[in-house]
Short mmCIF file of C-alpha atoms in Angstrom, two decimals:
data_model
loop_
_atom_site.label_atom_id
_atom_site.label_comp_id
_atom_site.label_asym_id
_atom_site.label_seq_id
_atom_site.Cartn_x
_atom_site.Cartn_y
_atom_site.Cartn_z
CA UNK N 11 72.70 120.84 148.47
CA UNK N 12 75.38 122.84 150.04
CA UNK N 13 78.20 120.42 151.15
CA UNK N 14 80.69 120.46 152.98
CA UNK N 15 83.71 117.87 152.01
CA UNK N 16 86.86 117.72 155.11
CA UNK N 17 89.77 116.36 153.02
CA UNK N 18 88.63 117.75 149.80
CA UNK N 19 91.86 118.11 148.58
CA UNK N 20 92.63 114.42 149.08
CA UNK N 21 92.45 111.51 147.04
CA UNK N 22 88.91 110.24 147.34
CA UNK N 23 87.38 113.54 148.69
CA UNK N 24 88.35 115.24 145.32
CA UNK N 25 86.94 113.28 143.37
CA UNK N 26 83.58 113.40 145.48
CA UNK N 27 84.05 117.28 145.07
CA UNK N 28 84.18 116.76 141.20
CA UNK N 29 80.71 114.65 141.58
CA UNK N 30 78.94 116.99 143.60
CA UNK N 31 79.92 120.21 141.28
CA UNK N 32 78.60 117.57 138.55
CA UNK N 33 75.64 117.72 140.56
CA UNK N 34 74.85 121.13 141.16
CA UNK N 35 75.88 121.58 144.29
CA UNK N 36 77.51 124.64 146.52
CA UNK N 37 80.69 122.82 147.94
CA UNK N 38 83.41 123.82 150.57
CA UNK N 39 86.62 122.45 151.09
CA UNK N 40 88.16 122.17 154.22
CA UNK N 41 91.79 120.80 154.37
CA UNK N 42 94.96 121.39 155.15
CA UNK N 43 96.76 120.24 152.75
CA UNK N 44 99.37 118.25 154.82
CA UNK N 45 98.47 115.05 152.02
CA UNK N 46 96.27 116.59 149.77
CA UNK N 47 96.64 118.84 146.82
CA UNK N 48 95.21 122.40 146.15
CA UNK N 49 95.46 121.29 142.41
CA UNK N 50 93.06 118.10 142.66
CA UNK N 51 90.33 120.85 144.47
CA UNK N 52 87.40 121.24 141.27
CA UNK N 53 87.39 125.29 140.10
CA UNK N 54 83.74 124.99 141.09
CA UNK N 55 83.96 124.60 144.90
CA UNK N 56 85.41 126.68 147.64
CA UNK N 57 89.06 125.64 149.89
CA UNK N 58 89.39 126.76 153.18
CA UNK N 59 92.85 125.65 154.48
CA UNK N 60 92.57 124.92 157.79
CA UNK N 61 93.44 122.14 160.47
CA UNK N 62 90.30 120.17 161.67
CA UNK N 63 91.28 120.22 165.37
CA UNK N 64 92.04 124.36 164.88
CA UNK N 65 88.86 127.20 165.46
CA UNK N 66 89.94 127.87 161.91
CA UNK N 67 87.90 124.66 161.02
CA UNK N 68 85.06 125.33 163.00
CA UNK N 69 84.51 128.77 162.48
CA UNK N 70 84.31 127.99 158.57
CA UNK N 71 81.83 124.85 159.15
CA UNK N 72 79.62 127.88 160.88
CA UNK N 73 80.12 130.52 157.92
CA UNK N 74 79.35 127.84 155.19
CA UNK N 75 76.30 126.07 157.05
CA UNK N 76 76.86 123.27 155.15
CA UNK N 77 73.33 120.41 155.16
CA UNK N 78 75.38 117.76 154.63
CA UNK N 79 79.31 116.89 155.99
CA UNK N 80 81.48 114.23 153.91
CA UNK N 81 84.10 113.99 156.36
CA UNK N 82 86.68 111.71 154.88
CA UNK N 83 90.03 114.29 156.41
CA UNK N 84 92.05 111.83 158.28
CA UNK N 85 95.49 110.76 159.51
CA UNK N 86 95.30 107.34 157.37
CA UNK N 87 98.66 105.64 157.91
CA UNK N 88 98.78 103.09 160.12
CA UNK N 89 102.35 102.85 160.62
CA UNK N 90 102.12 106.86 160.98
CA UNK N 91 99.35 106.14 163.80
CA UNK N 92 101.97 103.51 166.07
CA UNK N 93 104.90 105.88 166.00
CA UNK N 94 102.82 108.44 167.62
CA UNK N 95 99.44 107.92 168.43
CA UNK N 96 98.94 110.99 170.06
CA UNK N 97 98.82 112.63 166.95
CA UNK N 98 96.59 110.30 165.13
CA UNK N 99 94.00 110.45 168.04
CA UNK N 100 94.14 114.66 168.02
CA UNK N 101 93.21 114.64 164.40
CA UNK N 102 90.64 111.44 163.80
CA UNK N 103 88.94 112.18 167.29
CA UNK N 104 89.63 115.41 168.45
CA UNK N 105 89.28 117.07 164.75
CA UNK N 106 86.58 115.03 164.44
CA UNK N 107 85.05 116.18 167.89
CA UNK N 108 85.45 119.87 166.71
CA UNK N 109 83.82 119.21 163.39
CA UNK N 110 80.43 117.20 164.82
CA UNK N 111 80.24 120.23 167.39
CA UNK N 112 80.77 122.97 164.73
CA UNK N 113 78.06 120.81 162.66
CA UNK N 114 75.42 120.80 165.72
CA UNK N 115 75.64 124.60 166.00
CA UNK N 116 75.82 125.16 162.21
CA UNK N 117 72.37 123.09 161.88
CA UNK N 118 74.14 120.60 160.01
CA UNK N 119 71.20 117.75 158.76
CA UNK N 120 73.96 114.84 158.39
CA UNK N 121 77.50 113.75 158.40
CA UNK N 122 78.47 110.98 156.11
CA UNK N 123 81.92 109.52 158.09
CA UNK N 124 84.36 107.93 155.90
CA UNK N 125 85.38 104.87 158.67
CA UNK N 126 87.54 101.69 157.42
CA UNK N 127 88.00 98.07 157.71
CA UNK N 128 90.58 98.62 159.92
CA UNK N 129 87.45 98.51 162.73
CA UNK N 130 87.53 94.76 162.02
CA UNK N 131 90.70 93.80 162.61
CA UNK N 132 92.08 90.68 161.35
CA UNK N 133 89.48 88.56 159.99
CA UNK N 134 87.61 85.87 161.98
CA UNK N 135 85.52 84.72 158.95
CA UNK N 136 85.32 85.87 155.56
CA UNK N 137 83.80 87.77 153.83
CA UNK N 138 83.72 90.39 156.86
CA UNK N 139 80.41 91.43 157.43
CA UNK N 140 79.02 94.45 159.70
CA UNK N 141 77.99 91.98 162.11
CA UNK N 142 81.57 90.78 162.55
CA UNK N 143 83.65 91.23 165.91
CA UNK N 144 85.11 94.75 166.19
CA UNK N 145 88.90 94.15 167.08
CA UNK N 146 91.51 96.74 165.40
CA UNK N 147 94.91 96.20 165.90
CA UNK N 148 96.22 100.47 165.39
CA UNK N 149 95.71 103.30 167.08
CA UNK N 150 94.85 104.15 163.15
CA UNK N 151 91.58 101.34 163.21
CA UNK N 152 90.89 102.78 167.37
CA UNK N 153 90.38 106.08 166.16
CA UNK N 154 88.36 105.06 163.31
CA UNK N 155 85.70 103.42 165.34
CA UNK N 156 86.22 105.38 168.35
CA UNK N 157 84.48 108.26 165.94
CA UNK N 158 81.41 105.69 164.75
CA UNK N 159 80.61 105.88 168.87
CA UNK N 160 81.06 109.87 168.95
CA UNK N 161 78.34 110.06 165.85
CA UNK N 162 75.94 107.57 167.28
CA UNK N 163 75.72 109.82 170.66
CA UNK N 164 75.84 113.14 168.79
CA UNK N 165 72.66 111.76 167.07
CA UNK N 166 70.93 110.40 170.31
CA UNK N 167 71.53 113.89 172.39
CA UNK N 168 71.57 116.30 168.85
CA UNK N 169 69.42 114.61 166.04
CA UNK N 170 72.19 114.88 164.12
CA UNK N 171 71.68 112.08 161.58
CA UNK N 172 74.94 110.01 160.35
CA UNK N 173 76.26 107.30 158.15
CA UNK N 174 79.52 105.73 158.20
CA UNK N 175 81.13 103.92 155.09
CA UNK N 176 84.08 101.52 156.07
CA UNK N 177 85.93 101.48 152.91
CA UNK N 178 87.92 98.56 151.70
CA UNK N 179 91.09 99.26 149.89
CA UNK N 180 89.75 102.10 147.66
CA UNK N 181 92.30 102.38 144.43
CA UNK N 182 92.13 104.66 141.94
CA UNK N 183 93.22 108.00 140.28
CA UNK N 184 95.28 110.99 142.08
CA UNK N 185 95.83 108.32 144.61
CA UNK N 186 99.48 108.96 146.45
CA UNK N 187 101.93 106.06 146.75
CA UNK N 188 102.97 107.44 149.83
CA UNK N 189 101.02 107.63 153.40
CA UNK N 190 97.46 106.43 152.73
CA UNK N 191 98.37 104.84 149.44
CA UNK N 192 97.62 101.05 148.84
CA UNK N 193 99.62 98.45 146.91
CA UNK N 194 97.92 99.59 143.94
CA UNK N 195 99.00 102.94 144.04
CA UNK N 196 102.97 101.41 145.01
CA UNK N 197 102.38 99.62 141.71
CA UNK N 198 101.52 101.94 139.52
CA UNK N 199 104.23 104.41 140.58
CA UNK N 200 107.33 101.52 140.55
CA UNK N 201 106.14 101.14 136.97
CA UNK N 202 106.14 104.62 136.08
CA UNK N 203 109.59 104.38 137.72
CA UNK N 204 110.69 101.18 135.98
CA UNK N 205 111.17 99.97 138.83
CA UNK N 206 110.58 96.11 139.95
CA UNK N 207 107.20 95.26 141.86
CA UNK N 208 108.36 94.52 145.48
CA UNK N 209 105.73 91.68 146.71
CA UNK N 210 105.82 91.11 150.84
CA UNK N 211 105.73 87.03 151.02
CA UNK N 212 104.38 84.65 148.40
CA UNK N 213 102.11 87.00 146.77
CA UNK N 214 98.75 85.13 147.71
CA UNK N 215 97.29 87.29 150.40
CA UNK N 216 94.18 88.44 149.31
CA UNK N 217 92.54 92.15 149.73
CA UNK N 218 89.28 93.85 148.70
CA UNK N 219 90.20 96.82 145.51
CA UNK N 220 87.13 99.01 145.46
CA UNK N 221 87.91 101.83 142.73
CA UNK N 222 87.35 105.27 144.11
CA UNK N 223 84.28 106.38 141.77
CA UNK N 224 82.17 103.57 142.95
CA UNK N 225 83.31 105.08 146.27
CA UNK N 226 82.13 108.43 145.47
CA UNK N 227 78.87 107.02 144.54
CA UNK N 228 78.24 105.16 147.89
CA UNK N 229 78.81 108.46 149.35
CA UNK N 230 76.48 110.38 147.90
CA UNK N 231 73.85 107.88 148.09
CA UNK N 232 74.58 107.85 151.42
CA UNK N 233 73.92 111.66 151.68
CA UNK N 234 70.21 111.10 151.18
CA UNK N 235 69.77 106.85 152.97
CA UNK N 236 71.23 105.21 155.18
CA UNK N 237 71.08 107.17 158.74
CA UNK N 238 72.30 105.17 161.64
CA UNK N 239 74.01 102.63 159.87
CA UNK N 240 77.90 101.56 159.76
CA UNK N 241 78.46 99.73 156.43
CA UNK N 242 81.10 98.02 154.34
CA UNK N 243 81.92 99.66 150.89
CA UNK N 244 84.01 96.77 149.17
CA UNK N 245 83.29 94.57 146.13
CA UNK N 246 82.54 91.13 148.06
CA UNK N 247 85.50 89.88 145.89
CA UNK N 248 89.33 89.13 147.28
CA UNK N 249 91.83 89.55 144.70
CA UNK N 250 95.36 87.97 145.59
CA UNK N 251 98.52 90.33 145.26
CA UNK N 252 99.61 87.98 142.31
CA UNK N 253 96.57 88.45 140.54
CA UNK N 254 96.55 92.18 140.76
CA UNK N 255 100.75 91.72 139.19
CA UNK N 256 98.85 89.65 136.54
CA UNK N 257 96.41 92.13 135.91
CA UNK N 258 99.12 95.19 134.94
CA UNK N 259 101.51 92.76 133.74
CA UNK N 260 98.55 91.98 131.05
CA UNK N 261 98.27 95.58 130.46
CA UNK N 262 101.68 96.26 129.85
CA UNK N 263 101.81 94.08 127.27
CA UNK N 264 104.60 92.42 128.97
CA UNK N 265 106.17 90.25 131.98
CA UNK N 266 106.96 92.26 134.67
CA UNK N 267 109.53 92.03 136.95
CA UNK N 268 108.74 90.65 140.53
CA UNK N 269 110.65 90.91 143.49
CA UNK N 270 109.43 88.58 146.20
CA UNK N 271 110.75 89.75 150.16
CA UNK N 272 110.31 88.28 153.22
CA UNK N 273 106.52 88.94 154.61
CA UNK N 274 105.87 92.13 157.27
CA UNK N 275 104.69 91.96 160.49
CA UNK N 276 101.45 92.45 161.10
CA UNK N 277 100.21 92.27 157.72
CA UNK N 278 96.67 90.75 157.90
CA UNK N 279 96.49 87.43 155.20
CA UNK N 280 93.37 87.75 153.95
CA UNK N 281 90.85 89.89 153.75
CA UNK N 282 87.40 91.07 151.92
CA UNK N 283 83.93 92.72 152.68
CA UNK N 284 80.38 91.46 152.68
CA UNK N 285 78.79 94.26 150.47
CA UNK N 286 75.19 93.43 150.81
CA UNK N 287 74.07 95.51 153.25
CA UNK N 288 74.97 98.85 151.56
CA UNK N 289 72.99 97.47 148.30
CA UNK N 290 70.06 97.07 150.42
CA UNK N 291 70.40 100.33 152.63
CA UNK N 292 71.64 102.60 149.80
CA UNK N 293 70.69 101.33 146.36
CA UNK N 294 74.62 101.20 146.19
CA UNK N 295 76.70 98.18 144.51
CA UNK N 296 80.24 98.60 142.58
CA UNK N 297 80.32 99.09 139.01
CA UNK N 298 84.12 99.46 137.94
CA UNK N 299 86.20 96.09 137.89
CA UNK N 300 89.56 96.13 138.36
CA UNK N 301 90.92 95.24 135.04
CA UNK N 302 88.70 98.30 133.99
CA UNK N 303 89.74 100.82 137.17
CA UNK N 304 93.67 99.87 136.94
CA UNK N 305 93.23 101.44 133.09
CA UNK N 306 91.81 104.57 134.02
CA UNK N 307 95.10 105.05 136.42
CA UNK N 308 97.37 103.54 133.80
CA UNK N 309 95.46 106.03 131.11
CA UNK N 310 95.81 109.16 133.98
CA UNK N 311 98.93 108.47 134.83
#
């Protein structure tokens, strides 16, 4: 397969580079390195550093000829995308609009679109399911879907076949506290600090921890199943904030120290994803838990 992975560089998209070097494949990179890091990029693949909504971008997607397109290169920060969502909308729709047309000239089989459960929202009924209302409340979760649309005509006027994974909160190694990074990854570095665990109200909103290799797997399942389809990559399990301080608090070996603040605006309560219909449509279902997952960052840290 010769692949082409936007974001390579990143968090999750360098660890899908490692997995499809594992695999044999030819991989390029193609990132600009404004989050990600040309250390995390695997020996074994190519980087072309380049911003998606530049010809730079384009002009490489036409060299390479990739078959297949992971294209998980995003603005991801939600605050990021309400301070000035111009910006997010010129890379998540207008980078992505230069990559699909690059990809239609280049002969490009498929794109597999890494979307999120920001589409959704805040939750009408739990767990979320693809069939649930499509409401985001960012400019970050507008751009997101806005893109899902942009792949389903680029397939209806170009044959250009697509799949789009709306990751839950995906955890895991290399992950950066800062920007895209989740509570987990705020954990882990306050303890590598020594630092207290700041927790926004009582602790018992719930979210969906996904670790970034099952991740990686759903995408490359996806590479080969699942055309036409949006669908949820989670765990169909909601883990409270508490219970994720209890979980590295049991690792440690020790108590640790808990600082409760008042709760943020905005913050959604509770959420989790329905994972069933990426079993069915990809052969796909998590296999790290997150006792298991939080050691491998504790262990790589």
């Amino acid at each position: 397969m010769r692949a082409l992975v936007t974001g390579g560089a990143g968090f999750i998209g360098s660890h899908l580079v490692d997995a499809l070097v594992t695999e044999g494949a030819e991989v390029l990179v193609l990132d600009d390195l404004s989050r990600g890091r040309e250390s995390f990029v695997n020996p074994g693949a190519s980087l072309v550093r380049a911003d998606l909504a530049g010809p730079e971008a384009g002009e490489a997607v036409l060299r390479f000829a990739p078959e297949v397109v992971f294209h998980l290169a995003a603005q991801a920060s939600v605050p990021m995308s309400l301070a000035d969502p111009a910006a997010d909308a010129r890379t998540n729709v207008l980078g992505t609009l230069n990559l699909l047309e690059a990809c239609r000239r280049a002969g490009t089989r498929k794109v597999v679109y890494a979307s999120s459960a920001a589409v959704y929202g805040d939750p009408r009924y739990l767990p979320v399911d693809e069939q649930h209302p499509l409401s985001p409340l960012s400019p970050y979760g507008v751009s997101k879907y806005t893109v899902e649309l942009y792949l389903g005509v680029y397939h209806a006027v170009h044959g250009l076949e697509w799949t789009a994974l709306r990751y839950a909160n995906v955890y895991g190694p290399r992950q950066d506290a800062l920007g895209e990074g989740g509570v987990v990854a705020v954990f882990v570095e306050r303890l590598r600090r020594g630092e207290p665990l700041d927790v926004f109200g009582d602790g018992e909103q719930t979210r969906d921890f996904v670790f970034v290799g099952d991740v990686v797997r759903a995408n490359l399942a996806a590479a080969r199943a699942g055309s036409g389809r949006a669908l949820n990559v989670g765990t169909g399990r909601a883990t409270s904030v508490n219970t994720l301080v209890a979980r590295f608090s049991a690792l440690a070996g020790r108590p640790l120290e808990v600082r409760y603040l008042p709760p943020r605006a905005g913050d959604i309560r509770h959420s989790y994803l329905a994972d069933g219909e990426a079993r069915r449509a990809l052969g796909w279902e998590p296999a790290v838990d997150l006792t298991a997952g939080l050691k491998m960052i504790l262990r790589d840290r």
